Amino acid sequence: MSQAKKFAPSASNVENSAAVVDTSSTSSGVDHSRLPRADDDTTLREKDNLNGLVDPNNPLIGISEEELLASATAYAMEHDMEDYVDEFRKGALIAQNPAGLGRDISMLTDADRQSLLYEYEHRWSQPKALYSLVVLCSLAAAVQGMDETVINGANLFYPSQFGIGSNSDYDTWIVGLVNSGPYLCCAVIGCWISGPMNNFFGRRGTIFISCLIAAATCIWGACTNTWWHLFISRFFLGLGIGAKSATVPVYSAECTPAVIRGALVMMWQMWTAFGIMLGYVADVAFYYVPDKHNITGLNWRLMIGSACFPAILVCAQVFFCPESPRWYMGRNQHRKAFESMQVLRGNDLQAARDVYYMHVLLVQEQELKRGHNLIRELVTIPRNRRAALASWIVMFMQQFCGVNVIAYYSSSIFQDSGFSAVSALLASMGFGIINFLFAIPAVYTIDTFGRRWLLLVTFPLMALFLLFTGFSFYIPGEKARVGCVALGIYLFAIVYSPGEGPVPFTYSAEAFPLYIRDLGMSFATATTWFFNFILSLTWPRLQKAFTTQGAFGWYAAWNVIGFFLVLFFVPETKALTLEELDRVFAVPTRTHMKYQLSMAKWFVNARVFGKKDAVRPPPLFELRYVAPVRDEDLEKGAY
């Protein structure tokens, strides 16, 4: 057994650990006035200026220097990295207190300290290989967005060509089925095969295969001549979408430094919105393409087929990027993990620090997983069940807020309001542009205002704008009607993009404990794709049965329901550590509901009616002083 395994901390030790930065000592060669500082009685969690370098639950805290050096030496020797023993010894000491930037470590040289200080002060100064990886992940996100929206323009043409363009019940169900095919596959197959694919092919291999499938099925769909053949091609497109959507954010998170990880993982949503916009651009660009000899519907075929180009670019680039170091370590290929990290960090010392720390965390993770039935514990342990419920709510509402009704059918909706076909496509492109532009601020707002706050503010606004859009169809004058319909849809996009757009994937990724996070994310991702399928399948029939006004009112009502679901069942997770999230999700659901109801009453009285005597309820809990949650108490249902 390696030294690292001997002192690998238990889950309870990790949860109860704390760290304080001591900046009292000095070392030559570095300007210490530029180093981060913290008071002796203040936890690192409260120091925003540390920019994410510190994890208060660092499992190395409390380990003596002698043990740490012995462990790092044994780790390097055991995994055929004898030529980097010194770097791993230094890296282990740095990993124990990253915020100190090596100032108290005597074995570091001034050049070592200077490189750590430079990393801290220039967090966006990264090797070209890392930015190549960022471009890859951004392109992969754009592939998904484009795959989703090129069908929007094709909806104007292929139904009549395939004999399903009437307003009959049968035809409306078939059009919905064709459009929803990829999301059905994502929900039942695509999301669930991502785990085995990643284990066998690696992150890069999974991305390559999923984008290859996406490119091939786009070309396949462009060559079909019956509705059922188009449905089959789009169903298999879901294999690419599902596996890719579950892999790319993980690949990005595993390869990027902690100081910029949150921003880069958020790029997934932003560049998906960019791909949605590209889909609309392709719809407009190919609208006027005439049919050629023996080719009917060349314009909509080019719309669908155009989504293959970004997928081909990803396939061409992916193997020029390094594989995820964590994937290598999961296969016990630690030397390859270190070589990959060297490319991603551009510095042997920083690569050794991150690889060693990753190793310790993986040892801890394996200890947590030992003997656990993960599927059973997802629903039987109260802490996990509450996280699953909250993640299910935000993922469900990402679809039932109604956004993808607009994403997939906006051209038809605009045309029904009085737009010409080409004007409807241009108006849809405007929706895509707004969706992309207002996703950019989400990188800032999601960590500034919080996930829960963004949802509670935007759900009522989305309901209001959907009602406005639906009622605009009653306006008799064509110019006023089309203007109000477009305005309502654009305002809806403005409030969706920083709220229900980025929150669900971010929330689900952080809500689950480490040992069950992969399963939890598969469950959450399958949820959003399943209800995406339901949404796109039922809209044509819903629009016929309820009228357009009633159909928009239906989803407006769901936004009101979503507000109360978030109010009562979705705790805040912004800027909280793993230890604190365990406390948050340990609060009984009834207790949380009662507290949030009392907070809502106070808010209405104090902020709406201006009552100065309104008393704000005390905090539901004080994170710093709440007793630790023990595994045995969770299993007994004490929480």
Short mmCIF file of C-alpha atoms in Angstrom, two decimals, residues 253-505:
data_model
loop_
_atom_site.label_atom_id
_atom_site.label_comp_id
_atom_site.label_asym_id
_atom_site.label_seq_id
_atom_site.Cartn_x
_atom_site.Cartn_y
_atom_site.Cartn_z
CA ALA A 253 -13.72 20.49 -15.91
CA GLU A 254 -11.08 17.77 -15.54
CA CYS A 255 -8.49 19.57 -17.65
CA THR A 256 -8.80 23.22 -16.63
CA PRO A 257 -7.16 24.84 -13.59
CA ALA A 258 -9.34 25.49 -10.57
CA VAL A 259 -9.03 29.27 -10.90
CA ILE A 260 -10.91 29.33 -14.24
CA ARG A 261 -12.82 26.06 -14.11
CA GLY A 262 -16.20 27.59 -13.30
CA ALA A 263 -16.02 30.09 -16.14
CA LEU A 264 -14.94 27.48 -18.68
CA VAL A 265 -17.57 24.93 -17.69
CA MET A 266 -20.17 27.71 -18.05
CA MET A 267 -18.96 28.13 -21.64
CA TRP A 268 -20.92 24.98 -22.51
CA GLN A 269 -24.24 26.78 -22.19
CA MET A 270 -23.00 29.94 -23.87
CA TRP A 271 -21.62 28.16 -26.94
CA THR A 272 -24.65 25.90 -27.15
CA ALA A 273 -26.61 29.13 -27.51
CA PHE A 274 -24.13 30.17 -30.20
CA GLY A 275 -24.80 26.90 -32.04
CA ILE A 276 -28.54 27.52 -31.77
CA MET A 277 -27.94 30.86 -33.45
CA LEU A 278 -25.84 29.20 -36.19
CA GLY A 279 -28.74 26.83 -36.89
CA TYR A 280 -31.00 29.78 -37.56
CA VAL A 281 -28.33 31.41 -39.73
CA ALA A 282 -28.14 28.22 -41.83
CA ASP A 283 -31.94 28.19 -42.16
CA VAL A 284 -31.89 31.71 -43.56
CA ALA A 285 -28.84 31.13 -45.75
CA PHE A 286 -30.33 28.11 -47.55
CA TYR A 287 -33.93 29.28 -47.77
CA TYR A 288 -33.75 30.46 -51.39
CA VAL A 289 -31.70 27.53 -52.72
CA PRO A 290 -33.73 26.13 -55.65
CA ASP A 291 -34.34 22.47 -56.32
CA LYS A 292 -32.05 20.71 -58.78
CA HIS A 293 -32.77 17.89 -61.22
CA ASN A 294 -34.02 14.85 -59.27
CA ILE A 295 -33.56 16.70 -55.95
CA THR A 296 -36.77 17.97 -54.32
CA GLY A 297 -36.43 20.11 -51.19
CA LEU A 298 -32.74 20.92 -51.63
CA ASN A 299 -33.05 23.95 -49.32
CA TRP A 300 -34.28 22.05 -46.25
CA ARG A 301 -31.84 19.22 -46.97
CA LEU A 302 -28.95 21.68 -46.90
CA MET A 303 -30.30 23.15 -43.66
CA ILE A 304 -30.23 19.76 -41.94
CA GLY A 305 -26.95 18.68 -43.54
CA SER A 306 -25.13 21.90 -42.66
CA ALA A 307 -24.93 20.85 -39.00
CA CYS A 308 -22.29 18.29 -39.99
CA PHE A 309 -19.59 20.94 -40.54
CA PRO A 310 -18.85 21.95 -36.92
CA ALA A 311 -18.99 18.26 -35.96
CA ILE A 312 -16.35 17.46 -38.61
CA LEU A 313 -14.17 20.29 -37.25
CA VAL A 314 -14.36 18.77 -33.76
CA CYS A 315 -13.42 15.33 -35.13
CA ALA A 316 -10.41 16.86 -36.91
CA GLN A 317 -9.22 18.70 -33.80
CA VAL A 318 -9.97 16.42 -30.87
CA PHE A 319 -6.89 14.17 -30.99
CA PHE A 320 -4.57 17.19 -31.11
CA CYS A 321 -5.74 17.94 -27.56
CA PRO A 322 -4.37 15.97 -24.59
CA GLU A 323 -6.50 13.30 -22.96
CA SER A 324 -8.00 14.02 -19.56
CA PRO A 325 -5.39 13.32 -16.82
CA ARG A 326 -8.14 12.04 -14.56
CA TRP A 327 -9.20 9.47 -17.16
CA TYR A 328 -5.62 8.19 -17.33
CA MET A 329 -5.46 7.98 -13.54
CA GLY A 330 -8.72 6.05 -13.45
CA ARG A 331 -6.96 3.44 -15.59
CA ASN A 332 -3.89 3.48 -13.33
CA GLN A 333 -1.78 5.17 -16.03
CA HIS A 334 -0.28 7.81 -13.79
CA ARG A 335 2.76 8.53 -15.94
CA LYS A 336 0.52 9.36 -18.90
CA ALA A 337 -1.66 11.48 -16.63
CA PHE A 338 1.40 13.48 -15.59
CA GLU A 339 2.55 13.91 -19.20
CA SER A 340 -0.92 15.13 -20.16
CA MET A 341 -0.93 17.57 -17.25
CA GLN A 342 2.50 18.87 -18.26
CA VAL A 343 1.03 19.90 -21.61
CA LEU A 344 -2.04 21.48 -20.00
CA ARG A 345 -0.11 23.40 -17.33
CA GLY A 346 3.14 24.11 -19.15
CA ASN A 347 5.09 23.75 -15.89
CA ASP A 348 6.41 20.56 -14.29
CA LEU A 349 5.91 21.80 -10.73
CA GLN A 350 2.29 22.79 -11.26
CA ALA A 351 1.61 19.57 -13.16
CA ALA A 352 3.07 17.50 -10.30
CA ARG A 353 1.04 19.47 -7.74
CA ASP A 354 -2.25 18.89 -9.59
CA VAL A 355 -1.58 15.23 -10.41
CA TYR A 356 -0.63 14.37 -6.84
CA TYR A 357 -3.65 16.17 -5.42
CA MET A 358 -5.88 14.45 -7.97
CA HIS A 359 -4.46 11.11 -6.88
CA VAL A 360 -5.30 11.78 -3.23
CA LEU A 361 -8.85 12.79 -4.14
CA LEU A 362 -9.32 9.65 -6.25
CA VAL A 363 -8.16 7.49 -3.34
CA GLN A 364 -10.72 9.25 -1.18
CA GLU A 365 -13.41 8.77 -3.83
CA GLN A 366 -12.75 5.04 -4.04
CA GLU A 367 -13.07 4.79 -0.27
CA LEU A 368 -16.46 6.51 -0.46
CA LYS A 369 -17.69 4.17 -3.19
CA ARG A 370 -16.65 0.95 -1.51
CA GLY A 371 -19.64 -1.31 -0.82
CA HIS A 372 -22.25 1.24 -1.92
CA ASN A 373 -25.29 0.51 -4.07
CA LEU A 374 -25.36 3.86 -5.84
CA ILE A 375 -28.79 3.56 -7.45
CA ARG A 376 -30.41 2.64 -4.13
CA GLU A 377 -28.58 5.36 -2.24
CA LEU A 378 -29.67 8.00 -4.74
CA VAL A 379 -33.23 7.66 -3.42
CA THR A 380 -32.91 6.12 0.05
CA ILE A 381 -30.40 8.51 1.66
CA PRO A 382 -32.25 11.75 2.44
CA ARG A 383 -29.34 14.02 1.52
CA ASN A 384 -29.00 12.43 -1.92
CA ARG A 385 -32.75 12.30 -2.46
CA ARG A 386 -33.14 16.02 -1.82
CA ALA A 387 -30.31 16.79 -4.23
CA ALA A 388 -31.91 14.54 -6.85
CA LEU A 389 -35.29 16.21 -6.36
CA ALA A 390 -33.83 19.71 -6.69
CA SER A 391 -31.85 18.71 -9.78
CA TRP A 392 -34.91 17.06 -11.28
CA ILE A 393 -36.94 20.23 -10.76
CA VAL A 394 -34.46 22.57 -12.45
CA MET A 395 -33.88 20.14 -15.34
CA PHE A 396 -37.61 19.51 -15.79
CA MET A 397 -38.36 23.22 -15.75
CA GLN A 398 -35.59 23.93 -18.27
CA GLN A 399 -37.89 22.23 -20.76
CA PHE A 400 -41.35 23.06 -19.39
CA CYS A 401 -40.55 26.75 -19.16
CA GLY A 402 -41.29 26.50 -22.90
CA VAL A 403 -37.99 27.62 -24.37
CA ASN A 404 -37.56 24.75 -26.81
CA VAL A 405 -41.05 25.23 -28.19
CA ILE A 406 -39.63 28.49 -29.52
CA ALA A 407 -36.24 27.00 -30.42
CA TYR A 408 -37.76 24.23 -32.55
CA TYR A 409 -40.97 25.82 -33.85
CA SER A 410 -40.36 29.58 -33.86
CA SER A 411 -40.45 29.81 -37.66
CA SER A 412 -43.89 28.18 -37.73
CA ILE A 413 -45.04 30.35 -34.81
CA PHE A 414 -43.88 33.55 -36.50
CA GLN A 415 -45.48 32.46 -39.78
CA ASP A 416 -48.78 31.79 -37.99
CA SER A 417 -48.70 35.32 -36.58
CA GLY A 418 -48.48 36.84 -40.06
CA PHE A 419 -44.80 36.78 -41.00
CA SER A 420 -43.79 35.63 -44.45
CA ALA A 421 -41.71 32.46 -44.51
CA VAL A 422 -38.38 34.25 -44.97
CA SER A 423 -39.33 36.92 -42.41
CA ALA A 424 -40.18 34.13 -39.96
CA LEU A 425 -36.71 32.66 -40.43
CA LEU A 426 -35.10 36.07 -39.93
CA ALA A 427 -37.16 36.62 -36.79
CA SER A 428 -36.05 33.18 -35.53
CA MET A 429 -32.45 34.15 -36.18
CA GLY A 430 -33.06 37.23 -34.03
CA PHE A 431 -34.23 34.93 -31.22
CA GLY A 432 -31.02 32.91 -31.57
CA ILE A 433 -28.82 36.01 -31.47
CA ILE A 434 -30.55 37.31 -28.33
CA ASN A 435 -30.31 33.90 -26.68
CA PHE A 436 -26.55 33.86 -27.31
CA LEU A 437 -25.82 37.45 -26.31
CA PHE A 438 -27.72 37.28 -23.03
CA ALA A 439 -26.07 33.96 -22.14
CA ILE A 440 -22.70 35.76 -21.92
CA PRO A 441 -23.51 37.69 -18.70
CA ALA A 442 -24.52 34.39 -17.05
CA VAL A 443 -20.82 33.66 -16.46
CA TYR A 444 -20.93 36.57 -14.01
CA THR A 445 -24.50 36.54 -12.70
CA ILE A 446 -24.68 32.88 -11.72
CA ASP A 447 -21.96 33.27 -9.09
CA THR A 448 -22.87 36.82 -8.12
CA PHE A 449 -26.61 36.58 -7.53
CA GLY A 450 -26.91 32.83 -7.00
CA ARG A 451 -28.75 30.02 -8.73
CA ARG A 452 -31.93 30.19 -6.66
CA TRP A 453 -32.24 33.99 -6.88
CA LEU A 454 -31.93 33.93 -10.68
CA LEU A 455 -34.67 31.32 -10.97
CA LEU A 456 -37.07 33.04 -8.58
CA VAL A 457 -36.69 36.33 -10.45
CA THR A 458 -36.90 34.97 -14.01
CA PHE A 459 -39.73 32.42 -13.69
CA PRO A 460 -42.46 35.06 -13.14
CA LEU A 461 -41.02 37.17 -15.95
CA MET A 462 -40.97 34.21 -18.34
CA ALA A 463 -44.62 33.49 -17.47
CA LEU A 464 -45.54 37.12 -18.12
CA PHE A 465 -43.80 37.26 -21.50
CA LEU A 466 -45.28 33.96 -22.66
CA LEU A 467 -48.77 35.25 -21.79
CA PHE A 468 -47.97 38.47 -23.65
CA THR A 469 -46.86 36.47 -26.68
CA GLY A 470 -49.95 34.26 -26.66
CA PHE A 471 -52.42 37.10 -26.21
CA SER A 472 -50.71 39.03 -29.00
CA PHE A 473 -52.29 36.57 -31.45
CA TYR A 474 -55.65 38.21 -30.63
CA ILE A 475 -54.48 41.56 -32.05
CA PRO A 476 -56.40 42.14 -35.31
CA GLY A 477 -53.89 44.38 -37.08
CA GLU A 478 -51.14 42.33 -38.77
CA LYS A 479 -48.29 44.77 -38.19
CA ALA A 480 -49.10 45.23 -34.53
CA ARG A 481 -49.65 41.49 -34.09
CA VAL A 482 -46.33 40.35 -35.59
CA GLY A 483 -44.47 43.10 -33.75
CA CYS A 484 -45.91 42.09 -30.38
CA VAL A 485 -45.35 38.38 -30.99
CA ALA A 486 -41.70 39.03 -31.82
CA LEU A 487 -41.31 41.37 -28.83
CA GLY A 488 -42.78 38.81 -26.44
CA ILE A 489 -40.52 36.01 -27.70
CA TYR A 490 -37.43 38.23 -27.57
CA LEU A 491 -38.19 39.40 -24.01
CA PHE A 492 -38.69 35.77 -23.01
CA ALA A 493 -35.24 34.92 -24.44
CA ILE A 494 -33.65 37.82 -22.56
CA VAL A 495 -34.82 36.54 -19.16
CA TYR A 496 -34.35 32.84 -19.97
CA SER A 497 -30.70 33.11 -20.99
CA PRO A 498 -29.23 34.14 -17.60
CA GLY A 499 -31.71 32.04 -15.57
CA GLU A 500 -33.09 28.67 -16.62
CA GLY A 501 -30.48 28.55 -19.39
CA PRO A 502 -27.26 28.11 -17.37
CA VAL A 503 -28.57 27.14 -13.93
CA PRO A 504 -29.76 23.50 -14.41
CA PHE A 505 -26.47 21.95 -15.61
#
